[in-house]
mmCIF file of C-alpha atoms and ligand atoms in Angstrom:
data_model
loop_
_atom_site.group_PDB
_atom_site.id
_atom_site.type_symbol
_atom_site.label_atom_id
_atom_site.label_comp_id
_atom_site.label_asym_id
_atom_site.label_seq_id
_atom_site.Cartn_x
_atom_site.Cartn_y
_atom_site.Cartn_z
ATOM 1 C CA UNK A 450 15.941 7.642 -20.196
ATOM 2 C CA UNK A 451 17.251 6.475 -16.796
ATOM 3 C CA UNK A 452 16.992 9.017 -14.030
ATOM 4 C CA UNK A 453 20.262 10.055 -12.417
ATOM 5 C CA UNK A 454 20.698 8.713 -8.865
ATOM 6 C CA UNK A 455 19.677 11.234 -6.234
ATOM 7 C CA UNK A 456 22.400 10.940 -3.602
ATOM 8 C CA UNK A 457 20.505 13.332 -1.347
ATOM 9 C CA UNK A 458 17.290 11.293 -1.331
ATOM 10 C CA UNK A 459 18.022 8.714 1.395
ATOM 11 C CA UNK A 460 19.597 11.223 3.840
ATOM 12 C CA UNK A 461 16.641 13.598 3.352
ATOM 13 C CA UNK A 462 14.114 10.791 3.817
ATOM 14 C CA UNK A 463 15.924 9.677 6.995
ATOM 15 C CA UNK A 464 15.001 12.965 8.701
ATOM 16 C CA UNK A 465 11.675 13.601 6.960
ATOM 17 C CA UNK A 466 8.841 13.692 9.539
ATOM 18 C CA UNK A 467 6.205 12.505 7.052
ATOM 19 C CA UNK A 468 8.286 9.655 5.571
ATOM 20 C CA UNK A 469 7.452 6.417 7.420
ATOM 21 C CA UNK A 470 10.545 4.268 7.942
ATOM 22 C CA UNK A 471 8.761 1.287 9.531
ATOM 23 C CA UNK A 472 5.350 1.086 7.840
ATOM 24 C CA UNK A 473 4.796 -2.427 9.289
ATOM 25 C CA UNK A 474 4.357 -0.714 12.672
ATOM 26 C CA UNK A 475 1.161 0.901 11.353
ATOM 27 C CA UNK A 476 -0.316 -2.264 9.840
ATOM 28 C CA UNK A 477 -3.868 -2.238 11.193
ATOM 29 C CA UNK A 478 -3.442 1.215 12.732
ATOM 30 C CA UNK A 479 -3.053 3.887 10.027
ATOM 31 C CA UNK A 480 -5.753 5.940 11.750
ATOM 32 C CA UNK A 481 -3.375 5.983 14.719
ATOM 33 C CA UNK A 482 -0.699 7.537 12.532
ATOM 34 C CA UNK A 483 -2.967 10.357 11.345
ATOM 35 C CA UNK A 484 -4.663 10.681 14.755
ATOM 36 C CA UNK A 485 -8.136 11.265 13.285
ATOM 37 C CA UNK A 486 -11.025 9.396 11.643
ATOM 38 C CA UNK A 487 -10.761 11.051 8.229
ATOM 39 C CA UNK A 488 -10.914 8.859 5.118
ATOM 40 C CA UNK A 489 -7.604 7.424 3.911
ATOM 41 C CA UNK A 490 -6.580 7.447 0.237
ATOM 42 C CA UNK A 491 -3.611 5.418 -0.977
ATOM 43 C CA UNK A 492 -1.490 6.122 -4.054
ATOM 44 C CA UNK A 493 0.351 3.072 -5.381
ATOM 45 C CA UNK A 494 3.554 3.930 -7.269
ATOM 46 C CA UNK A 495 3.545 7.650 -6.485
ATOM 47 C CA UNK A 496 6.701 8.335 -8.544
ATOM 48 C CA UNK A 497 7.919 11.919 -8.160
ATOM 49 C CA UNK A 498 4.775 12.735 -6.181
ATOM 50 C CA UNK A 499 3.355 15.451 -8.360
ATOM 51 C CA UNK A 500 -0.158 13.984 -8.127
ATOM 52 C CA UNK A 501 0.067 13.406 -4.369
ATOM 53 C CA UNK A 502 1.389 16.925 -3.715
ATOM 54 C CA UNK A 503 -1.552 18.468 -5.603
ATOM 55 C CA UNK A 504 -4.402 16.277 -4.357
ATOM 56 C CA UNK A 505 -3.398 16.194 -0.667
ATOM 57 C CA UNK A 506 -2.921 19.924 -0.216
ATOM 58 C CA UNK A 507 -6.445 20.762 -1.445
ATOM 59 C CA UNK A 508 -8.107 17.934 0.515
ATOM 60 C CA UNK A 509 -7.132 18.628 4.103
ATOM 61 C CA UNK A 510 -10.014 16.470 5.407
ATOM 62 C CA UNK A 511 -8.616 13.350 3.701
ATOM 63 C CA UNK A 512 -5.454 11.488 4.722
ATOM 64 C CA UNK A 513 -3.082 10.308 1.996
ATOM 65 C CA UNK A 514 -0.423 7.605 1.905
ATOM 66 C CA UNK A 515 2.005 7.479 -1.044
ATOM 67 C CA UNK A 516 3.919 4.263 -1.710
ATOM 68 C CA UNK A 517 6.833 3.603 -4.038
ATOM 69 C CA UNK A 518 9.844 1.291 -4.136
ATOM 70 C CA UNK A 519 12.351 3.863 -5.326
ATOM 71 C CA UNK A 520 14.024 6.049 -2.708
ATOM 72 C CA UNK A 521 14.991 8.484 -5.446
ATOM 73 C CA UNK A 522 11.332 8.901 -6.388
ATOM 74 C CA UNK A 523 10.302 9.185 -2.741
ATOM 75 C CA UNK A 524 12.946 11.892 -2.269
ATOM 76 C CA UNK A 525 11.416 13.884 -5.124
ATOM 77 C CA UNK A 526 7.935 13.260 -3.688
ATOM 78 C CA UNK A 527 9.100 14.672 -0.355
ATOM 79 C CA UNK A 528 10.351 17.850 -2.015
ATOM 80 C CA UNK A 529 7.195 18.241 -4.125
ATOM 81 C CA UNK A 530 4.953 17.857 -1.072
ATOM 82 C CA UNK A 531 7.027 20.354 0.924
ATOM 83 C CA UNK A 532 6.860 22.898 -1.910
ATOM 84 C CA UNK A 533 3.122 22.472 -2.372
ATOM 85 C CA UNK A 534 2.326 22.925 1.355
ATOM 86 C CA UNK A 535 4.774 25.824 1.700
ATOM 87 C CA UNK A 536 3.060 27.646 -1.149
ATOM 88 C CA UNK A 537 -0.245 27.446 0.748
ATOM 89 C CA UNK A 538 1.378 28.035 4.181
ATOM 90 C CA UNK A 539 -0.033 24.733 5.444
ATOM 91 C CA UNK A 540 1.450 22.261 7.903
ATOM 92 C CA UNK A 541 2.014 18.777 6.475
ATOM 93 C CA UNK A 542 -0.371 16.684 8.578
ATOM 94 C CA UNK A 543 -2.612 14.747 6.159
ATOM 95 C CA UNK A 544 -0.015 13.059 3.953
ATOM 96 C CA UNK A 545 2.780 10.575 4.452
ATOM 97 C CA UNK A 546 4.935 8.412 2.205
ATOM 98 C CA UNK A 547 6.675 5.107 2.579
ATOM 99 C CA UNK A 548 8.847 2.538 0.791
ATOM 100 C CA UNK A 549 7.142 -0.737 -0.074
ATOM 101 C CA UNK A 550 6.957 -3.247 -2.896
ATOM 102 C CA UNK A 551 3.259 -3.111 -3.775
ATOM 103 C CA UNK A 552 3.288 -6.825 -4.621
ATOM 104 C CA UNK A 553 3.583 -7.241 -0.838
ATOM 105 C CA UNK A 554 1.396 -4.303 0.187
ATOM 106 C CA UNK A 555 -0.490 -6.482 2.671
ATOM 107 C CA UNK A 556 2.676 -6.412 4.840
ATOM 108 C CA UNK A 557 1.857 -2.814 5.761
ATOM 109 C CA UNK A 558 -1.937 -2.450 5.445
ATOM 110 C CA UNK A 559 -4.650 -4.655 6.905
ATOM 111 C CA UNK A 560 -8.322 -4.338 7.831
ATOM 112 C CA UNK A 561 -10.885 -2.343 5.914
ATOM 113 C CA UNK A 562 -9.201 1.019 6.293
ATOM 114 C CA UNK A 563 -8.652 2.443 2.825
ATOM 115 C CA UNK A 564 -11.404 4.473 1.136
ATOM 116 C CA UNK A 565 -9.734 4.992 -2.216
ATOM 117 C CA UNK A 566 -6.724 3.732 -4.176
ATOM 118 C CA UNK A 567 -5.011 5.669 -6.950
ATOM 119 C CA UNK A 568 -2.924 3.840 -9.572
ATOM 120 C CA UNK A 569 -1.382 6.259 -12.038
ATOM 121 C CA UNK A 570 0.629 5.064 -15.038
ATOM 122 C CA UNK A 571 1.898 1.805 -13.609
ATOM 123 C CA UNK A 572 4.291 -0.274 -15.685
ATOM 124 C CA UNK A 573 2.248 -2.032 -18.453
ATOM 125 C CA UNK A 574 4.397 -5.242 -18.393
ATOM 126 C CA UNK A 575 3.677 -6.317 -21.987
ATOM 127 C CA UNK A 576 5.046 -9.870 -21.950
ATOM 128 C CA UNK A 577 2.347 -12.390 -20.963
ATOM 129 C CA UNK A 578 4.758 -13.972 -18.459
ATOM 130 C CA UNK A 579 4.940 -10.577 -16.698
ATOM 131 C CA UNK A 580 1.210 -9.770 -16.589
ATOM 132 C CA UNK A 581 1.002 -10.858 -12.947
ATOM 133 C CA UNK A 582 3.312 -7.977 -12.013
ATOM 134 C CA UNK A 583 0.805 -5.395 -13.238
ATOM 135 C CA UNK A 584 -0.554 -3.334 -10.366
ATOM 136 C CA UNK A 585 -4.070 -3.826 -11.780
ATOM 137 C CA UNK A 586 -3.751 -7.584 -12.294
ATOM 138 C CA UNK A 587 -6.586 -9.612 -10.744
ATOM 139 C CA UNK A 588 -4.119 -11.097 -8.241
ATOM 140 C CA UNK A 589 -3.270 -7.586 -7.011
ATOM 141 C CA UNK A 590 -6.874 -6.384 -7.027
ATOM 142 C CA UNK A 591 -7.851 -9.305 -4.801
ATOM 143 C CA UNK A 592 -5.135 -8.200 -2.363
ATOM 144 C CA UNK A 593 -6.378 -4.603 -2.409
ATOM 145 C CA UNK A 594 -9.923 -5.814 -1.681
ATOM 146 C CA UNK A 595 -8.700 -7.012 1.718
ATOM 147 C CA UNK A 596 -8.044 -3.472 2.960
ATOM 148 C CA UNK A 597 -10.367 -1.432 0.726
ATOM 149 C CA UNK A 598 -13.645 -0.505 2.414
ATOM 150 C CA UNK A 599 -16.957 -1.689 0.908
ATOM 151 C CA UNK A 600 -17.894 0.709 -1.914
ATOM 152 C CA UNK A 601 -14.286 1.943 -1.857
ATOM 153 C CA UNK A 602 -12.902 2.969 -5.232
ATOM 154 C CA UNK A 603 -9.838 2.374 -7.377
ATOM 155 C CA UNK A 604 -8.994 5.269 -9.711
ATOM 156 C CA UNK A 605 -6.739 4.086 -12.521
ATOM 157 C CA UNK A 606 -5.038 6.118 -15.272
ATOM 158 C CA UNK A 607 -2.837 4.843 -18.066
ATOM 159 C CA UNK A 608 -1.497 5.746 -21.495
ATOM 160 C CA UNK A 609 -1.478 2.075 -22.532
ATOM 161 C CA UNK A 610 -4.416 0.730 -24.594
ATOM 162 C CA UNK A 611 -3.666 -2.926 -23.954
ATOM 163 C CA UNK A 612 -3.197 -2.469 -20.211
ATOM 164 C CA UNK A 613 -6.449 -0.507 -20.069
ATOM 165 C CA UNK A 614 -8.506 -3.119 -21.890
ATOM 166 C CA UNK A 615 -6.937 -6.012 -19.928
ATOM 167 C CA UNK A 616 -7.528 -4.090 -16.688
ATOM 168 C CA UNK A 617 -11.255 -3.823 -17.454
ATOM 169 C CA UNK A 618 -11.312 -7.638 -17.398
ATOM 170 C CA UNK A 619 -9.155 -7.796 -14.264
ATOM 171 C CA UNK A 620 -11.566 -5.504 -12.401
ATOM 172 C CA UNK A 621 -14.512 -7.639 -13.478
ATOM 173 C CA UNK A 622 -12.732 -10.847 -12.423
ATOM 174 C CA UNK A 623 -11.976 -9.346 -9.013
ATOM 175 C CA UNK A 624 -15.647 -8.351 -8.634
ATOM 176 C CA UNK A 625 -15.256 -4.618 -8.910
ATOM 177 C CA UNK A 626 -17.883 -2.597 -10.764
ATOM 178 C CA UNK A 627 -16.488 -0.103 -13.265
ATOM 179 C CA UNK A 628 -18.619 2.986 -12.621
ATOM 180 C CA UNK A 629 -16.794 5.409 -14.912
ATOM 181 C CA UNK A 630 -14.482 4.998 -17.880
ATOM 182 C CA UNK A 631 -13.080 7.128 -20.647
ATOM 183 C CA UNK A 632 -10.448 6.594 -23.311
ATOM 184 C CA UNK A 633 -9.765 10.331 -23.516
ATOM 185 C CA UNK A 634 -9.660 11.798 -20.043
ATOM 186 C CA UNK A 635 -8.610 15.279 -21.098
ATOM 187 C CA UNK A 636 -11.587 15.683 -23.454
ATOM 188 C CA UNK A 637 -14.038 13.950 -21.141
ATOM 189 C CA UNK A 638 -14.853 16.881 -18.873
ATOM 190 C CA UNK A 639 -14.009 14.759 -15.808
ATOM 191 C CA UNK A 640 -13.106 17.002 -12.853
ATOM 192 C CA UNK A 641 -11.086 17.383 -10.783
ATOM 193 C CA UNK A 642 -8.129 15.846 -12.561
ATOM 194 C CA UNK A 643 -4.675 16.254 -11.039
ATOM 195 C CA UNK A 644 -2.077 15.594 -13.709
ATOM 196 C CA UNK A 645 0.845 13.317 -12.926
ATOM 197 C CA UNK A 646 4.328 13.684 -14.422
ATOM 198 C CA UNK A 647 3.762 10.736 -16.785
ATOM 199 C CA UNK A 648 0.359 12.074 -17.768
ATOM 200 C CA UNK A 649 1.922 15.312 -18.999
ATOM 201 C CA UNK A 650 4.695 13.443 -20.774
ATOM 202 C CA UNK A 651 2.351 11.104 -22.705
ATOM 203 C CA UNK A 652 -0.149 13.834 -23.354
ATOM 204 C CA UNK A 653 2.571 16.006 -24.910
ATOM 205 C CA UNK A 654 3.300 13.070 -27.254
ATOM 206 C CA UNK A 655 -0.349 13.128 -28.389
ATOM 207 C CA UNK A 656 -1.267 9.930 -26.530
ATOM 208 C CA UNK A 657 -4.764 9.924 -25.077
ATOM 209 C CA UNK A 658 -5.088 9.201 -21.370
ATOM 210 C CA UNK A 659 -7.311 6.299 -20.397
ATOM 211 C CA UNK A 660 -9.076 6.487 -17.005
ATOM 212 C CA UNK A 661 -11.527 4.398 -15.009
ATOM 213 C CA UNK A 662 -13.113 4.297 -11.584
ATOM 214 C CA UNK A 663 -13.912 0.850 -10.203
ATOM 215 C CA UNK A 664 -15.983 0.315 -7.064
ATOM 216 C CA UNK A 665 -15.650 -2.594 -4.642
ATOM 217 C CA UNK A 666 -19.016 -4.375 -4.580
HETATM 218 C C1 LIG B 1305 5.790 4.851 -14.532
HETATM 219 S S1 LIG B 1305 6.023 5.461 -12.923
HETATM 220 C C2 LIG B 1305 4.564 6.432 -12.662
HETATM 221 C C3 LIG B 1305 4.784 7.477 -11.625
HETATM 222 C C4 LIG B 1305 3.589 8.389 -11.338
HETATM 223 N N1 LIG B 1305 2.512 7.628 -10.716
HETATM 224 C C5 LIG B 1305 3.082 9.092 -12.569
HETATM 225 O O1 LIG B 1305 1.937 8.876 -12.961
HETATM 226 O O2 LIG B 1305 3.821 9.894 -13.138
HETATM 227 C C6 LIG B 1305 5.698 4.045 -11.932
HETATM 228 C C7 LIG B 1305 6.137 4.209 -10.481
HETATM 229 O O3 LIG B 1305 5.741 3.056 -9.777
HETATM 230 C C8 LIG B 1305 6.807 2.584 -8.985
HETATM 231 N N2 LIG B 1305 6.627 1.123 -8.890
HETATM 232 C C9 LIG B 1305 6.625 0.224 -9.905
HETATM 233 N N3 LIG B 1305 6.403 -1.016 -9.439
HETATM 234 C C10 LIG B 1305 6.273 -0.897 -8.099
HETATM 235 C C11 LIG B 1305 6.065 -1.826 -7.055
HETATM 236 N N4 LIG B 1305 5.934 -3.138 -7.296
HETATM 237 N N5 LIG B 1305 6.007 -1.361 -5.786
HETATM 238 C C12 LIG B 1305 6.147 -0.037 -5.522
HETATM 239 N N6 LIG B 1305 6.345 0.896 -6.479
HETATM 240 C C13 LIG B 1305 6.408 0.461 -7.740
HETATM 241 C C14 LIG B 1305 8.074 3.008 -9.714
HETATM 242 O O4 LIG B 1305 9.194 3.131 -8.833
HETATM 243 C C15 LIG B 1305 7.659 4.343 -10.317
HETATM 244 O O5 LIG B 1305 7.925 5.418 -9.451
#
């Protein structure tokens, strides 16, 4: 079902202190944005931001960047982050969000600055002609390698069996080592797991969640 347009999203983002309007300005200087040397984790396709809001608030010594290409989603992410930090009476200092098409992510991030990438429930693009658009496609992984630190990790979750099995090959082709994988995350005992909105939706339908961690070698 298509989500109703959020007319409030763009005006709210325009005055949001942790929404970056010109991410190109920080290309090569994300540490400068956060003003510290803490590790930086990047979520690609953060959607409504439920994952980001949970993981960032309990990891104050890690900086987080959430990227999406939908302003409506980024508006919801903003509200989820605000609610999560308000609940814990914390200032929002270690998380920011921005608009960017991930296929051109190198426009906003360069150098070996990212310690970890999260990809949660990206579009599976089932037609062979569309495979290249997958956020885990080899072409994309080779781009991510350019700004992922050595031994940096990609954490990938999906509901989709075909995308999961193809992604295992993509990671191998892009010279990542898969150091953890499960085809049933919720029964695997893996902790901590922060559930995303799509994760809950698929899980409620009885679909098992596939998850892997791949390390840059
Ligand atoms: C299926 S949703 C998953 C949202 C969330 N990660 C979750 O697990 O619930 C995919 C998200 O990725 C975003 N997205 C898809 N392709 C993208 C791209 N090329 N660049 C940036 N965001 C993208 C969409 O706008 C959407 O919010």
